[in-house]
């Protein structure tokens, strides 16, 4: 199988469309015959990343590279950046506003869940410039 490259624009500020890219990736992986655990892990990573981009960064881009041994998810935004990545990685830490939390989002589990469900994860962020999160999910 050749590598498959998927790319999505994630609109910011509109929670009604958040998760569309992760749903499309999930459907593509199902059609390709990936196992349910791999699909679930990729879907969680994608969804959490999408929600973060919608809530915190006014959107961004998601790229998914499906290879023979792994699936690499790269999420890039041009938002405010993360001033303290270690703090942002703590379960329950959030900078989401009340309106977002009232809708059931912004519980501070995005980055921790992304780390939990990926085999590798890196976060590069510059305040005032944006953030890139790269996750690798190995294919069993």
PDB file of C-alpha atoms in Angstrom:
ATOM      1  CA  UNK A   1       0.000   0.000   0.000  1.00  0.00           C
ATOM      2  CA  UNK A   2       1.235   3.476  -0.848  1.00  0.00           C
ATOM      3  CA  UNK A   3       1.279   6.144   1.806  1.00  0.00           C
ATOM      4  CA  UNK A   4      -1.962   8.085   2.120  1.00  0.00           C
ATOM      5  CA  UNK A   5      -1.908  11.804   2.849  1.00  0.00           C
ATOM      6  CA  UNK A   6      -5.021  13.558   4.135  1.00  0.00           C
ATOM      7  CA  UNK A   7      -5.289  17.284   4.835  1.00  0.00           C
ATOM      8  CA  UNK A   8      -8.031  19.325   6.449  1.00  0.00           C
ATOM      9  CA  UNK A   9      -8.727  22.923   7.313  1.00  0.00           C
ATOM     10  CA  UNK A  10     -10.152  23.215  10.823  1.00  0.00           C
ATOM     11  CA  UNK A  11     -12.315  26.325  11.205  1.00  0.00           C
ATOM     12  CA  UNK A  12     -11.955  28.257  14.431  1.00  0.00           C
ATOM     13  CA  UNK A  13     -14.598  29.374  16.861  1.00  0.00           C
ATOM     14  CA  UNK A  14     -17.393  27.123  15.582  1.00  0.00           C
ATOM     15  CA  UNK A  15     -17.921  24.093  17.807  1.00  0.00           C
ATOM     16  CA  UNK A  16     -20.814  22.847  15.641  1.00  0.00           C
ATOM     17  CA  UNK A  17     -18.318  21.727  12.974  1.00  0.00           C
ATOM     18  CA  UNK A  18     -15.576  20.556  15.321  1.00  0.00           C
ATOM     19  CA  UNK A  19     -14.835  16.890  14.799  1.00  0.00           C
ATOM     20  CA  UNK A  20     -15.611  16.767  11.080  1.00  0.00           C
ATOM     21  CA  UNK A  21     -11.994  16.078  10.105  1.00  0.00           C
ATOM     22  CA  UNK A  22     -11.627  13.335  12.719  1.00  0.00           C
ATOM     23  CA  UNK A  23     -14.843  11.730  11.446  1.00  0.00           C
ATOM     24  CA  UNK A  24     -13.513  11.771   7.892  1.00  0.00           C
ATOM     25  CA  UNK A  25     -10.216  10.220   8.984  1.00  0.00           C
ATOM     26  CA  UNK A  26     -12.104   7.551  10.923  1.00  0.00           C
ATOM     27  CA  UNK A  27     -14.168   6.691   7.822  1.00  0.00           C
ATOM     28  CA  UNK A  28     -11.049   6.534   5.625  1.00  0.00           C
ATOM     29  CA  UNK A  29      -9.256   4.206   8.063  1.00  0.00           C
ATOM     30  CA  UNK A  30     -12.325   1.949   8.271  1.00  0.00           C
ATOM     31  CA  UNK A  31     -12.483   1.700   4.462  1.00  0.00           C
ATOM     32  CA  UNK A  32      -8.796   0.795   4.415  1.00  0.00           C
ATOM     33  CA  UNK A  33      -9.443  -2.018   6.922  1.00  0.00           C
ATOM     34  CA  UNK A  34      -7.532  -0.791   9.948  1.00  0.00           C
ATOM     35  CA  UNK A  35      -8.259  -2.445  13.278  1.00  0.00           C
ATOM     36  CA  UNK A  36     -10.722  -0.790  15.658  1.00  0.00           C
ATOM     37  CA  UNK A  37      -8.091   0.036  18.311  1.00  0.00           C
ATOM     38  CA  UNK A  38      -5.908   1.937  15.836  1.00  0.00           C
ATOM     39  CA  UNK A  39      -8.949   3.779  14.468  1.00  0.00           C
ATOM     40  CA  UNK A  40     -10.086   4.698  17.990  1.00  0.00           C
ATOM     41  CA  UNK A  41      -6.659   5.987  19.010  1.00  0.00           C
ATOM     42  CA  UNK A  42      -6.252   8.097  15.857  1.00  0.00           C
ATOM     43  CA  UNK A  43      -9.814   9.407  16.203  1.00  0.00           C
ATOM     44  CA  UNK A  44      -9.287  10.497  19.817  1.00  0.00           C
ATOM     45  CA  UNK A  45      -6.023  12.264  18.934  1.00  0.00           C
ATOM     46  CA  UNK A  46      -7.608  14.014  15.951  1.00  0.00           C
ATOM     47  CA  UNK A  47     -10.788  15.030  17.782  1.00  0.00           C
ATOM     48  CA  UNK A  48      -8.987  16.425  20.827  1.00  0.00           C
ATOM     49  CA  UNK A  49      -6.636  18.354  18.560  1.00  0.00           C
ATOM     50  CA  UNK A  50      -9.499  19.739  16.500  1.00  0.00           C
ATOM     51  CA  UNK A  51     -11.350  20.899  19.603  1.00  0.00           C
ATOM     52  CA  UNK A  52      -8.195  22.612  20.871  1.00  0.00           C
ATOM     53  CA  UNK A  53      -7.718  24.426  17.562  1.00  0.00           C
ATOM     54  CA  UNK A  54     -11.365  25.528  17.488  1.00  0.00           C
ATOM     55  CA  UNK A  55     -11.440  26.728  21.102  1.00  0.00           C
ATOM     56  CA  UNK A  56      -7.979  28.184  21.569  1.00  0.00           C
ATOM     57  CA  UNK A  57      -6.463  29.038  18.197  1.00  0.00           C
ATOM     58  CA  UNK A  58      -9.154  30.175  15.770  1.00  0.00           C
ATOM     59  CA  UNK A  59      -8.619  27.029  13.712  1.00  0.00           C
ATOM     60  CA  UNK A  60      -5.694  25.572  11.839  1.00  0.00           C
ATOM     61  CA  UNK A  61      -4.715  22.661   9.651  1.00  0.00           C
ATOM     62  CA  UNK A  62      -4.623  18.931  10.250  1.00  0.00           C
ATOM     63  CA  UNK A  63      -2.472  16.602   8.190  1.00  0.00           C
ATOM     64  CA  UNK A  64      -2.669  12.840   8.506  1.00  0.00           C
ATOM     65  CA  UNK A  65       0.006  10.688   6.898  1.00  0.00           C
ATOM     66  CA  UNK A  66      -0.884   7.003   6.837  1.00  0.00           C
ATOM     67  CA  UNK A  67       2.166   4.832   6.258  1.00  0.00           C
ATOM     68  CA  UNK A  68       2.894   1.138   6.443  1.00  0.00           C
ATOM     69  CA  UNK A  69       4.045   1.211  10.082  1.00  0.00           C
ATOM     70  CA  UNK A  70       2.396   4.262  11.582  1.00  0.00           C
ATOM     71  CA  UNK A  71      -0.030   7.112  11.230  1.00  0.00           C
ATOM     72  CA  UNK A  72       1.398  10.592  11.785  1.00  0.00           C
ATOM     73  CA  UNK A  73      -0.976  13.414  12.715  1.00  0.00           C
ATOM     74  CA  UNK A  74       0.317  16.972  12.452  1.00  0.00           C
ATOM     75  CA  UNK A  75      -1.879  19.784  13.774  1.00  0.00           C
ATOM     76  CA  UNK A  76      -0.755  23.350  13.106  1.00  0.00           C
ATOM     77  CA  UNK A  77      -2.387  26.586  14.155  1.00  0.00           C
ATOM     78  CA  UNK A  78      -1.545  30.262  14.163  1.00  0.00           C
ATOM     79  CA  UNK A  79      -3.170  30.966  17.505  1.00  0.00           C
ATOM     80  CA  UNK A  80      -1.802  32.619  20.612  1.00  0.00           C
ATOM     81  CA  UNK A  81       0.649  29.813  21.402  1.00  0.00           C
ATOM     82  CA  UNK A  82       1.048  27.955  24.683  1.00  0.00           C
ATOM     83  CA  UNK A  83       3.108  29.888  27.258  1.00  0.00           C
ATOM     84  CA  UNK A  84       3.717  26.867  29.529  1.00  0.00           C
ATOM     85  CA  UNK A  85       3.515  23.501  27.763  1.00  0.00           C
ATOM     86  CA  UNK A  86       4.198  21.526  30.954  1.00  0.00           C
ATOM     87  CA  UNK A  87       1.253  23.223  32.663  1.00  0.00           C
ATOM     88  CA  UNK A  88      -0.983  22.706  29.602  1.00  0.00           C
ATOM     89  CA  UNK A  89      -0.164  18.974  29.708  1.00  0.00           C
ATOM     90  CA  UNK A  90      -1.601  18.660  33.223  1.00  0.00           C
ATOM     91  CA  UNK A  91      -5.002  16.957  33.315  1.00  0.00           C
ATOM     92  CA  UNK A  92      -7.681  19.486  34.188  1.00  0.00           C
ATOM     93  CA  UNK A  93      -5.704  22.613  33.304  1.00  0.00           C
ATOM     94  CA  UNK A  94      -7.665  24.800  30.896  1.00  0.00           C
ATOM     95  CA  UNK A  95      -7.719  28.322  29.566  1.00  0.00           C
ATOM     96  CA  UNK A  96     -11.146  27.800  27.968  1.00  0.00           C
ATOM     97  CA  UNK A  97     -13.698  30.453  28.818  1.00  0.00           C
ATOM     98  CA  UNK A  98     -16.950  29.928  30.685  1.00  0.00           C
ATOM     99  CA  UNK A  99     -19.032  29.888  27.506  1.00  0.00           C
ATOM    100  CA  UNK A 100     -17.008  26.981  26.075  1.00  0.00           C
ATOM    101  CA  UNK A 101     -17.093  25.067  29.372  1.00  0.00           C
ATOM    102  CA  UNK A 102     -20.854  25.621  29.645  1.00  0.00           C
ATOM    103  CA  UNK A 103     -21.157  23.761  26.327  1.00  0.00           C
ATOM    104  CA  UNK A 104     -19.295  20.779  27.792  1.00  0.00           C
ATOM    105  CA  UNK A 105     -15.886  21.487  26.247  1.00  0.00           C
ATOM    106  CA  UNK A 106     -12.638  22.831  27.686  1.00  0.00           C
ATOM    107  CA  UNK A 107     -12.228  20.352  30.538  1.00  0.00           C
ATOM    108  CA  UNK A 108      -8.447  20.422  30.243  1.00  0.00           C
ATOM    109  CA  UNK A 109      -8.105  16.883  28.912  1.00  0.00           C
ATOM    110  CA  UNK A 110      -7.191  17.621  25.270  1.00  0.00           C
ATOM    111  CA  UNK A 111      -3.401  17.455  25.401  1.00  0.00           C
ATOM    112  CA  UNK A 112      -3.314  14.735  28.106  1.00  0.00           C
ATOM    113  CA  UNK A 113      -5.661  12.543  26.021  1.00  0.00           C
ATOM    114  CA  UNK A 114      -3.631  13.174  22.884  1.00  0.00           C
ATOM    115  CA  UNK A 115      -0.511  12.022  24.726  1.00  0.00           C
ATOM    116  CA  UNK A 116      -2.307   9.003  26.201  1.00  0.00           C
ATOM    117  CA  UNK A 117      -3.659   7.711  22.882  1.00  0.00           C
ATOM    118  CA  UNK A 118      -0.548   8.326  20.759  1.00  0.00           C
ATOM    119  CA  UNK A 119       2.712   6.391  20.869  1.00  0.00           C
ATOM    120  CA  UNK A 120       4.753   9.562  20.437  1.00  0.00           C
ATOM    121  CA  UNK A 121       3.801  13.203  20.799  1.00  0.00           C
ATOM    122  CA  UNK A 122       5.631  16.489  20.533  1.00  0.00           C
ATOM    123  CA  UNK A 123       4.377  20.023  21.075  1.00  0.00           C
ATOM    124  CA  UNK A 124       6.184  23.036  19.634  1.00  0.00           C
ATOM    125  CA  UNK A 125       4.721  26.408  20.479  1.00  0.00           C
ATOM    126  CA  UNK A 126       5.724  30.034  20.277  1.00  0.00           C
ATOM    127  CA  UNK A 127       3.624  32.643  22.047  1.00  0.00           C
ATOM    128  CA  UNK A 128       2.092  34.986  19.511  1.00  0.00           C
ATOM    129  CA  UNK A 129       2.954  32.692  16.596  1.00  0.00           C
ATOM    130  CA  UNK A 130       1.157  29.365  17.073  1.00  0.00           C
ATOM    131  CA  UNK A 131       1.464  25.716  17.950  1.00  0.00           C
ATOM    132  CA  UNK A 132       2.283  22.490  16.138  1.00  0.00           C
ATOM    133  CA  UNK A 133       1.396  19.168  17.719  1.00  0.00           C
ATOM    134  CA  UNK A 134       2.756  16.012  16.091  1.00  0.00           C
ATOM    135  CA  UNK A 135       1.489  12.597  17.138  1.00  0.00           C
ATOM    136  CA  UNK A 136       2.470   9.132  15.978  1.00  0.00           C
ATOM    137  CA  UNK A 137       0.177   6.117  16.296  1.00  0.00           C
ATOM    138  CA  UNK A 138       1.956   2.868  15.460  1.00  0.00           C
ATOM    139  CA  UNK A 139       0.084   0.283  13.438  1.00  0.00           C
ATOM    140  CA  UNK A 140       0.226  -3.160  15.088  1.00  0.00           C
TER     141      UNK A 140
END
